[in-house]
Amino acid sequence: MAPSSGRVPEPESRKTVGINKETVSNTVSTDFPDNYPDGDESWDKDWFAQNLKIEFHQNDDYEAQFSLIGVDASIANAFRRILIAEIPTLAVETVFIQNNTSVVQDEVLSHRLGLIPFTGGKEGIRDWMKWWHKPVEGADQYSTTYDHNTVQLKLQVECTHNKDAAPDEKDPTKLYHNAHVYAKDIVYEPAGAQEQYFSGDNIIRPTNPDILIAKMRPGQVIDLEMHMHKGIGADHSKFSPVATASYRLMPVIKILKPILGDDAKKFQECFMPGTIKLEKVTKQHVKANKEYAGHEGEVMAAVDNPLYDTVSREVLRHPEFEGKVKLGRKRDHFIFSIESTGQWESDELFLESIKTLKTKSQKLQTQVQNMVYTYSG
């Protein structure tokens, strides 16, 4: 059990961003010492441990959605930036073109190849593969290239006529061989000790084999080799392990006055499906709120799952709902969406971002300690 803290809970009204018809209010964080006379807002480790929550809503191999609750926006944004720019992956860095007679120019073809996401054995990619360093000027271009820092790929495709095609065939994919060049046509060539880590189910391969690279016609050839290296998204977006990594604040929907009958159905249509539910007014509703008296058995609107709401403010456009509903967002409740490109599983990416932030914090702590020691000495 987490240790107890003497800090007084912050009122919900302070933690809620107001969503009004034409404005947004209460946007600035007030969670810092001496901001309010009625409480101590200083950061407390025990308080943080009690209130931090992570709740997963979706956890698939390539897509995850979860709630990060109880942190400041600066921390949530740090995770987002780390996910996009600081988790290493393998990607095509250098393309050696032997022959390219397709209509796709060499530089455009190289760029397309660089953006194809690859996957392979996790242990090999994350632990065994090291960083590649560019050779010094005048040195051999392969002087720093080894099996533990470079993955070699080959693409050799030639378009030819299909002699078995029907005389009246119009479909190029049936009329010719290799009319379309796909990512699955890329062949991995293991070198040195790579077979220990990249073989069988762990072989280096495109995440999606059906990515279209080029279209060709008879007589056209693509013959090239590629070198893959480890990098991070801060260097180039092709190294980013995510297609998207974003967050939004948890919506707040408060029904202030009863919304009944046809108004309830219209109210439901103002939100995304699953946000508002329709139910019958019961004795319990009447007992909890006297404004429901005399409406027992009628259809009423109730909040079902605010997670689905996009806060479009559509409901605020209709005069019949004026004063009956209040919209907002929870300032410390972040709904993260992570879509992996395939080299990492989506939930692993978030865990890795935590490790990265921890490492950066430890480095900063050491630097601050050294700075204090230097000045105090």
CSV table of C-alpha atoms in Angstrom, one decimal:
chain,number,residue,atom,x,y,z
A,1,MET,CA,0.0,0.0,0.0
A,2,ALA,CA,1.3,3.5,-0.9
A,3,PRO,CA,2.2,5.6,2.1
A,4,SER,CA,-0.3,8.2,3.2
A,5,SER,CA,0.2,11.9,2.6
A,6,GLY,CA,-1.0,14.8,4.6
A,7,ARG,CA,-1.7,16.9,1.5
A,8,VAL,CA,-5.3,18.1,1.1
A,9,PRO,CA,-6.9,17.0,-2.2
A,10,GLU,CA,-7.1,19.8,-4.8
A,11,PRO,CA,-10.8,20.7,-5.7
A,12,GLU,CA,-12.0,19.2,-9.0
A,13,SER,CA,-12.9,22.7,-10.2
A,14,ARG,CA,-9.3,23.7,-10.2
A,15,LYS,CA,-8.2,20.7,-12.2
A,16,THR,CA,-10.9,21.1,-14.9
A,17,VAL,CA,-10.4,23.2,-18.0
A,18,GLY,CA,-13.7,24.9,-18.9
A,19,ILE,CA,-15.1,24.4,-22.4
A,20,ASN,CA,-17.5,27.2,-23.1
A,21,LYS,CA,-19.4,28.1,-26.3
A,22,GLU,CA,-16.7,30.4,-27.7
A,23,THR,CA,-13.9,30.3,-25.1
A,24,VAL,CA,-11.7,28.0,-23.1
A,25,SER,CA,-11.2,28.9,-19.4
A,26,ASN,CA,-9.0,27.8,-16.5
A,27,THR,CA,-6.2,26.6,-18.8
A,28,VAL,CA,-3.2,27.5,-16.7
A,29,SER,CA,-2.0,25.0,-14.2
A,30,THR,CA,-2.2,26.2,-10.6
A,31,ASP,CA,-0.5,23.1,-9.0
A,32,PHE,CA,2.4,24.9,-7.3
A,33,PRO,CA,3.2,26.2,-3.8
A,34,ASP,CA,1.6,29.3,-2.4
A,35,ASN,CA,-0.9,29.7,-5.3
A,36,TYR,CA,-3.8,29.3,-2.9
A,37,PRO,CA,-4.0,30.3,0.7
A,38,ASP,CA,-6.1,27.2,1.7
A,39,GLY,CA,-3.6,24.5,0.9
A,40,ASP,CA,0.0,23.3,0.3
A,41,GLU,CA,0.5,22.6,-3.4
A,42,SER,CA,4.1,21.6,-3.1
A,43,TRP,CA,5.2,18.4,-4.8
A,44,ASP,CA,5.1,15.4,-2.6
A,45,LYS,CA,6.4,11.9,-3.5
A,46,ASP,CA,3.9,10.0,-1.4
A,47,TRP,CA,1.0,12.1,-2.8
A,48,PHE,CA,2.3,11.4,-6.3
A,49,ALA,CA,2.5,7.7,-5.7
A,50,GLN,CA,-1.1,7.6,-4.3
A,51,ASN,CA,-2.6,9.5,-7.3
A,52,LEU,CA,-0.6,8.2,-10.3
A,53,LYS,CA,-2.7,5.8,-12.4
A,54,ILE,CA,-2.2,4.1,-15.7
A,55,GLU,CA,-5.3,2.5,-17.2
A,56,PHE,CA,-5.2,0.7,-20.6
A,57,HIS,CA,-8.2,1.0,-22.9
A,58,GLN,CA,-6.7,-0.8,-25.9
A,59,ASN,CA,-3.5,-2.9,-26.0
A,60,ASP,CA,-2.9,-4.5,-29.5
A,61,ASP,CA,0.5,-5.3,-31.0
A,62,TYR,CA,0.7,-2.1,-33.1
A,63,GLU,CA,-1.8,0.2,-31.4
A,64,ALA,CA,-2.4,1.1,-27.8
A,65,GLN,CA,-4.6,3.6,-26.0
A,66,PHE,CA,-4.3,4.2,-22.2
A,67,SER,CA,-5.0,6.9,-19.6
A,68,LEU,CA,-2.1,8.5,-17.7
A,69,ILE,CA,-3.6,10.1,-14.6
A,70,GLY,CA,-2.1,12.3,-12.0
A,71,VAL,CA,0.8,14.0,-13.8
A,72,ASP,CA,1.5,17.5,-15.1
A,73,ALA,CA,1.3,18.3,-18.8
A,74,SER,CA,5.1,18.7,-19.0
A,75,ILE,CA,5.6,15.1,-18.0
A,76,ALA,CA,3.0,13.8,-20.4
A,77,ASN,CA,4.5,15.9,-23.2
A,78,ALA,CA,8.0,14.6,-22.3
A,79,PHE,CA,6.8,11.0,-22.9
A,80,ARG,CA,5.2,12.0,-26.2
A,81,ARG,CA,8.5,13.6,-27.5
A,82,ILE,CA,10.6,10.7,-26.3
A,83,LEU,CA,8.2,8.3,-28.2
A,84,ILE,CA,8.6,10.2,-31.4
A,85,ALA,CA,12.3,11.2,-31.3
A,86,GLU,CA,14.4,9.3,-28.8
A,87,ILE,CA,13.7,5.5,-29.0
A,88,PRO,CA,16.1,3.9,-31.4
A,89,THR,CA,15.1,1.7,-34.4
A,90,LEU,CA,16.7,0.2,-37.5
A,91,ALA,CA,16.1,1.9,-40.9
A,92,VAL,CA,17.6,2.1,-44.3
A,93,GLU,CA,20.3,4.7,-44.2
A,94,THR,CA,22.4,4.1,-47.4
A,95,VAL,CA,21.3,2.9,-50.9
A,96,PHE,CA,23.8,1.6,-53.4
A,97,ILE,CA,22.1,1.7,-56.8
A,98,GLN,CA,23.6,-0.5,-59.5
A,99,ASN,CA,20.8,-0.1,-62.0
A,100,ASN,CA,17.5,1.7,-62.0
A,101,THR,CA,15.6,2.1,-65.3
A,102,SER,CA,12.2,2.5,-63.7
A,103,VAL,CA,10.4,5.9,-63.9
A,104,VAL,CA,11.1,6.6,-60.2
A,105,GLN,CA,14.3,8.7,-59.9
A,106,ASP,CA,17.2,7.4,-57.8
A,107,GLU,CA,16.8,9.9,-55.0
A,108,VAL,CA,13.0,9.4,-54.8
A,109,LEU,CA,13.4,5.6,-54.8
A,110,SER,CA,16.0,5.9,-52.0
A,111,HIS,CA,13.7,8.1,-50.0
A,112,ARG,CA,10.9,5.6,-50.3
A,113,LEU,CA,13.1,2.7,-49.3
A,114,GLY,CA,14.3,4.6,-46.2
A,115,LEU,CA,10.7,5.1,-45.0
A,116,ILE,CA,9.7,1.4,-45.2
A,117,PRO,CA,9.5,0.2,-41.6
A,118,PHE,CA,11.3,-3.1,-40.8
A,119,THR,CA,11.1,-5.5,-37.9
A,120,GLY,CA,13.1,-8.5,-36.7
A,121,GLY,CA,14.5,-10.3,-33.7
A,122,LYS,CA,14.0,-8.0,-30.6
A,123,GLU,CA,17.2,-9.1,-28.9
A,124,GLY,CA,19.3,-8.6,-32.0
A,125,ILE,CA,17.9,-5.1,-32.8
A,126,ARG,CA,17.8,-3.7,-29.3
A,127,ASP,CA,20.7,-5.2,-27.5
A,128,TRP,CA,23.2,-6.7,-30.0
A,129,MET,CA,23.1,-4.1,-32.7
A,130,LYS,CA,25.3,-1.1,-32.0
A,131,TRP,CA,25.5,2.4,-33.4
A,132,TRP,CA,27.2,2.9,-36.7
A,133,HIS,CA,29.7,5.8,-37.0
A,134,LYS,CA,30.6,7.5,-40.3
A,135,PRO,CA,34.2,6.9,-41.4
A,136,VAL,CA,36.6,9.8,-41.0
A,137,GLU,CA,37.4,11.7,-44.2
A,138,GLY,CA,39.8,9.9,-46.4
A,139,ALA,CA,39.1,6.5,-44.8
A,140,ASP,CA,37.6,3.5,-46.6
A,141,GLN,CA,33.8,3.9,-46.7
A,142,TYR,CA,33.4,0.4,-45.1
A,143,SER,CA,36.1,0.9,-42.4
A,144,THR,CA,33.4,1.3,-39.7
A,145,THR,CA,30.9,-1.2,-41.1
A,146,TYR,CA,30.6,-4.5,-39.1
A,147,ASP,CA,27.9,-7.2,-38.7
A,148,HIS,CA,26.9,-5.7,-35.3
A,149,ASN,CA,26.1,-2.2,-36.7
A,150,THR,CA,25.0,-2.8,-40.3
A,151,VAL,CA,22.2,-4.9,-41.8
A,152,GLN,CA,22.5,-5.5,-45.6
A,153,LEU,CA,19.5,-5.8,-47.8
A,154,LYS,CA,19.1,-6.4,-51.6
A,155,LEU,CA,16.4,-5.5,-54.1
A,156,GLN,CA,16.8,-7.0,-57.6
A,157,VAL,CA,13.6,-7.0,-59.8
A,158,GLU,CA,13.1,-7.0,-63.5
A,159,CYS,CA,9.8,-6.6,-65.3
A,160,THR,CA,9.1,-9.0,-68.1
A,161,HIS,CA,6.2,-10.1,-70.3
A,162,ASN,CA,3.9,-12.9,-69.0
A,163,LYS,CA,3.7,-15.4,-71.9
A,164,ASP,CA,0.8,-17.1,-70.3
A,165,ALA,CA,-1.4,-14.0,-70.1
A,166,ALA,CA,-4.6,-13.9,-72.1
A,167,PRO,CA,-4.5,-12.0,-75.5
A,168,ASP,CA,-7.1,-9.5,-74.3
A,169,GLU,CA,-5.7,-9.1,-70.8
A,170,LYS,CA,-5.6,-5.5,-69.5
A,171,ASP,CA,-4.4,-5.9,-65.9
A,172,PRO,CA,-0.7,-5.1,-65.8
A,173,THR,CA,-0.1,-7.4,-62.8
A,174,LYS,CA,-1.3,-10.3,-65.0
A,175,LEU,CA,0.1,-9.1,-68.2
A,176,TYR,CA,3.6,-8.7,-66.9
A,177,HIS,CA,5.9,-10.3,-64.2
A,178,ASN,CA,6.9,-7.8,-61.5
A,179,ALA,CA,4.8,-5.0,-62.8
A,180,HIS,CA,4.6,-3.8,-59.2
A,181,VAL,CA,7.5,-3.9,-56.9
A,182,TYR,CA,6.6,-4.4,-53.2
A,183,ALA,CA,8.5,-4.3,-49.9
A,184,LYS,CA,8.3,-8.1,-49.8
A,185,ASP,CA,10.7,-8.2,-52.8
A,186,ILE,CA,13.5,-6.9,-50.5
A,187,VAL,CA,15.8,-9.7,-49.5
A,188,TYR,CA,17.8,-9.7,-46.2
A,189,GLU,CA,21.4,-10.9,-46.5
A,190,PRO,CA,22.8,-12.0,-43.1
A,191,ALA,CA,26.5,-11.3,-42.4
A,192,GLY,CA,28.8,-12.6,-39.7
A,193,ALA,CA,27.0,-13.4,-36.4
A,194,GLN,CA,23.7,-11.9,-37.5
A,195,GLU,CA,22.2,-15.4,-38.2
A,196,GLN,CA,22.2,-16.0,-34.5
A,197,TYR,CA,19.7,-13.2,-34.0
A,198,PHE,CA,18.0,-12.8,-37.3
A,199,SER,CA,16.8,-16.1,-38.6
A,200,GLY,CA,13.5,-18.0,-38.8
A,201,ASP,CA,10.7,-15.9,-37.3
A,202,ASN,CA,13.2,-13.3,-36.2
A,203,ILE,CA,14.5,-12.6,-39.7
A,204,ILE,CA,14.8,-8.9,-40.8
A,205,ARG,CA,11.7,-8.2,-42.9
A,206,PRO,CA,9.3,-5.3,-43.8
A,207,THR,CA,6.6,-4.8,-41.2
A,208,ASN,CA,4.1,-4.6,-44.1
A,209,PRO,CA,5.2,-6.7,-47.1
A,210,ASP,CA,2.6,-5.1,-49.4
A,211,ILE,CA,4.0,-1.5,-49.3
A,212,LEU,CA,4.3,-0.5,-53.0
A,213,ILE,CA,7.7,0.8,-54.0
A,214,ALA,CA,7.4,1.3,-57.7
A,215,LYS,CA,5.5,0.3,-60.9
A,216,MET,CA,7.5,-1.1,-63.9
A,217,ARG,CA,7.0,-2.2,-67.4
A,218,PRO,CA,8.9,-4.8,-69.5
A,219,GLY,CA,12.6,-3.9,-69.9
A,220,GLN,CA,12.8,-1.9,-66.7
A,221,VAL,CA,15.1,-3.0,-63.9
A,222,ILE,CA,15.8,-2.1,-60.2
A,223,ASP,CA,19.0,-3.5,-58.9
A,224,LEU,CA,20.3,-2.1,-55.6
A,225,GLU,CA,21.7,-2.8,-52.2
A,226,MET,CA,20.9,-1.1,-48.9
A,227,HIS,CA,22.5,-0.7,-45.5
A,228,MET,CA,20.4,-0.4,-42.4
A,229,HIS,CA,21.7,1.3,-39.3
A,230,LYS,CA,20.4,2.2,-35.9
A,231,GLY,CA,19.1,5.8,-35.4
A,232,ILE,CA,16.5,7.9,-33.6
A,233,GLY,CA,13.7,10.1,-34.8
A,234,ALA,CA,15.5,13.3,-33.7
A,235,ASP,CA,17.9,12.5,-36.6
A,236,HIS,CA,15.3,11.6,-39.2
A,237,SER,CA,11.6,10.6,-39.0
A,238,LYS,CA,12.4,7.3,-40.7
A,239,PHE,CA,13.9,6.2,-37.4
A,240,SER,CA,10.8,7.1,-35.4
A,241,PRO,CA,9.2,3.9,-33.9
A,242,VAL,CA,5.7,5.3,-34.0
A,243,ALA,CA,3.4,6.4,-36.8
A,244,THR,CA,1.5,8.5,-34.3
A,245,ALA,CA,2.0,9.3,-30.6
A,246,SER,CA,-0.5,11.8,-29.2
A,247,TYR,CA,-2.6,12.6,-26.2
A,248,ARG,CA,-5.7,14.5,-25.3
A,249,LEU,CA,-7.3,15.5,-22.1
A,250,MET,CA,-10.1,13.4,-20.6
A,251,PRO,CA,-13.5,15.1,-21.4
A,252,VAL,CA,-15.8,16.1,-18.6
A,253,ILE,CA,-19.6,16.2,-19.2
A,254,LYS,CA,-21.9,17.3,-16.4
A,255,ILE,CA,-25.7,17.3,-16.9
A,256,LEU,CA,-26.9,20.1,-14.6
A,257,LYS,CA,-30.6,19.8,-15.3
A,258,PRO,CA,-32.9,16.9,-16.5
A,259,ILE,CA,-32.9,16.4,-20.2
A,260,LEU,CA,-36.0,14.3,-21.1
A,261,GLY,CA,-37.9,12.9,-24.1
A,262,ASP,CA,-37.0,14.1,-27.6
A,263,ASP,CA,-34.5,16.5,-26.1
A,264,ALA,CA,-32.7,13.6,-24.6
A,265,LYS,CA,-32.4,11.9,-28.1
A,266,LYS,CA,-31.2,15.1,-29.7
A,267,PHE,CA,-28.7,15.6,-26.8
A,268,GLN,CA,-27.3,12.1,-27.5
A,269,GLU,CA,-26.8,12.9,-31.2
A,270,CYS,CA,-24.7,15.9,-30.3
A,271,PHE,CA,-21.9,13.6,-29.1
A,272,MET,CA,-19.9,10.7,-30.5
A,273,PRO,CA,-21.6,7.3,-30.3
A,274,GLY,CA,-21.2,5.7,-26.8
A,275,THR,CA,-20.8,9.0,-25.0
A,276,ILE,CA,-24.4,9.5,-23.9
A,277,LYS,CA,-26.9,6.8,-23.1
A,278,LEU,CA,-30.7,6.9,-22.8
A,279,GLU,CA,-32.4,5.4,-19.8
A,280,LYS,CA,-35.7,5.5,-18.0
A,281,VAL,CA,-36.3,7.8,-15.0
A,282,THR,CA,-36.6,5.6,-11.9
A,283,LYS,CA,-37.5,6.1,-8.3
A,284,GLN,CA,-33.8,6.2,-7.5
A,285,HIS,CA,-33.3,9.2,-9.9
A,286,VAL,CA,-36.3,11.0,-8.3
A,287,LYS,CA,-34.9,10.3,-4.9
A,288,ALA,CA,-31.4,11.6,-5.9
A,289,ASN,CA,-32.7,14.7,-7.7
A,290,LYS,CA,-36.2,16.2,-7.0
A,291,GLU,CA,-36.2,17.8,-10.5
A,292,TYR,CA,-37.1,14.4,-11.9
A,293,ALA,CA,-40.3,14.3,-9.8
A,294,GLY,CA,-43.3,13.6,-12.0
A,295,HIS,CA,-41.2,12.3,-14.9
A,296,GLU,CA,-40.8,8.7,-13.7
A,297,GLY,CA,-40.8,6.3,-16.7
A,298,GLU,CA,-39.7,8.9,-19.2
A,299,VAL,CA,-36.5,8.7,-21.3
A,300,MET,CA,-33.6,10.7,-19.9
A,301,ALA,CA,-30.1,11.5,-21.0
A,302,ALA,CA,-27.2,10.3,-18.9
A,303,VAL,CA,-23.4,10.3,-19.4
A,304,ASP,CA,-22.2,6.8,-20.4
A,305,ASN,CA,-18.5,7.1,-21.3
A,306,PRO,CA,-16.9,10.6,-21.8
A,307,LEU,CA,-13.8,8.9,-23.2
A,308,TYR,CA,-15.5,8.8,-26.6
A,309,ASP,CA,-16.3,12.5,-26.7
A,310,THR,CA,-14.3,14.8,-29.0
A,311,VAL,CA,-15.4,18.0,-27.3
A,312,SER,CA,-16.9,19.4,-30.5
A,313,ARG,CA,-19.2,21.8,-28.5
A,314,GLU,CA,-22.0,20.9,-30.8
A,315,VAL,CA,-24.4,20.6,-27.8
A,316,LEU,CA,-23.7,24.3,-26.9
A,317,ARG,CA,-25.1,25.4,-30.2
A,318,HIS,CA,-28.7,24.5,-29.3
A,319,PRO,CA,-30.7,26.9,-27.1
A,320,GLU,CA,-32.8,24.1,-25.5
A,321,PHE,CA,-29.6,22.8,-23.7
A,322,GLU,CA,-28.5,26.2,-22.4
A,323,GLY,CA,-27.8,26.0,-18.7
A,324,LYS,CA,-28.4,22.2,-18.7
A,325,VAL,CA,-24.9,20.9,-19.5
A,326,LYS,CA,-21.3,21.9,-18.6
A,327,LEU,CA,-18.3,20.7,-20.6
A,328,GLY,CA,-14.7,20.5,-19.6
A,329,ARG,CA,-11.5,18.6,-19.6
A,330,LYS,CA,-9.5,17.1,-16.7
A,331,ARG,CA,-6.1,18.8,-16.7
A,332,ASP,CA,-4.2,15.8,-15.2
A,333,HIS,CA,-5.9,13.0,-17.1
A,334,PHE,CA,-4.2,12.3,-20.4
A,335,ILE,CA,-5.5,9.8,-23.0
A,336,PHE,CA,-2.5,8.5,-24.9
A,337,SER,CA,-2.7,6.9,-28.4
A,338,ILE,CA,0.4,5.1,-29.7
A,339,GLU,CA,0.6,3.5,-33.1
A,340,SER,CA,3.8,1.5,-33.6
A,341,THR,CA,5.4,1.1,-37.0
A,342,GLY,CA,6.1,-2.5,-36.1
A,343,GLN,CA,9.7,-2.7,-34.7
A,344,TRP,CA,8.4,-2.3,-31.1
A,345,GLU,CA,5.1,-3.4,-29.7
A,346,SER,CA,2.9,-0.4,-28.7
A,347,ASP,CA,2.9,-1.0,-25.0
A,348,GLU,CA,6.6,-1.7,-24.9
A,349,LEU,CA,7.2,1.7,-26.4
A,350,PHE,CA,5.6,3.5,-23.5
A,351,LEU,CA,7.7,1.4,-21.0
A,352,GLU,CA,10.8,2.3,-23.0
A,353,SER,CA,9.9,6.0,-22.9
A,354,ILE,CA,9.8,5.7,-19.1
A,355,LYS,CA,13.2,4.2,-19.0
A,356,THR,CA,14.6,6.9,-21.3
A,357,LEU,CA,13.1,9.7,-19.1
A,358,LYS,CA,14.5,8.0,-16.0
A,359,THR,CA,18.0,7.8,-17.6
A,360,LYS,CA,17.8,11.5,-18.7
A,361,SER,CA,16.7,12.5,-15.1
A,362,GLN,CA,19.6,10.6,-13.6
A,363,LYS,CA,22.1,12.3,-15.9
A,364,LEU,CA,20.6,15.7,-15.0
A,365,GLN,CA,20.8,14.9,-11.3
A,366,THR,CA,24.5,14.1,-11.7
A,367,GLN,CA,25.2,17.3,-13.6
A,368,VAL,CA,23.3,19.4,-10.9
A,369,GLN,CA,25.3,17.7,-8.1
A,370,ASN,CA,28.6,18.3,-9.9
A,371,MET,CA,27.6,22.0,-10.5
A,372,VAL,CA,26.7,22.5,-6.8
A,373,TYR,CA,30.0,20.8,-5.8
A,374,THR,CA,32.0,23.0,-8.2
A,375,TYR,CA,30.5,26.2,-7.0
A,376,SER,CA,30.5,25.3,-3.3
A,377,GLY,CA,34.2,24.2,-3.6
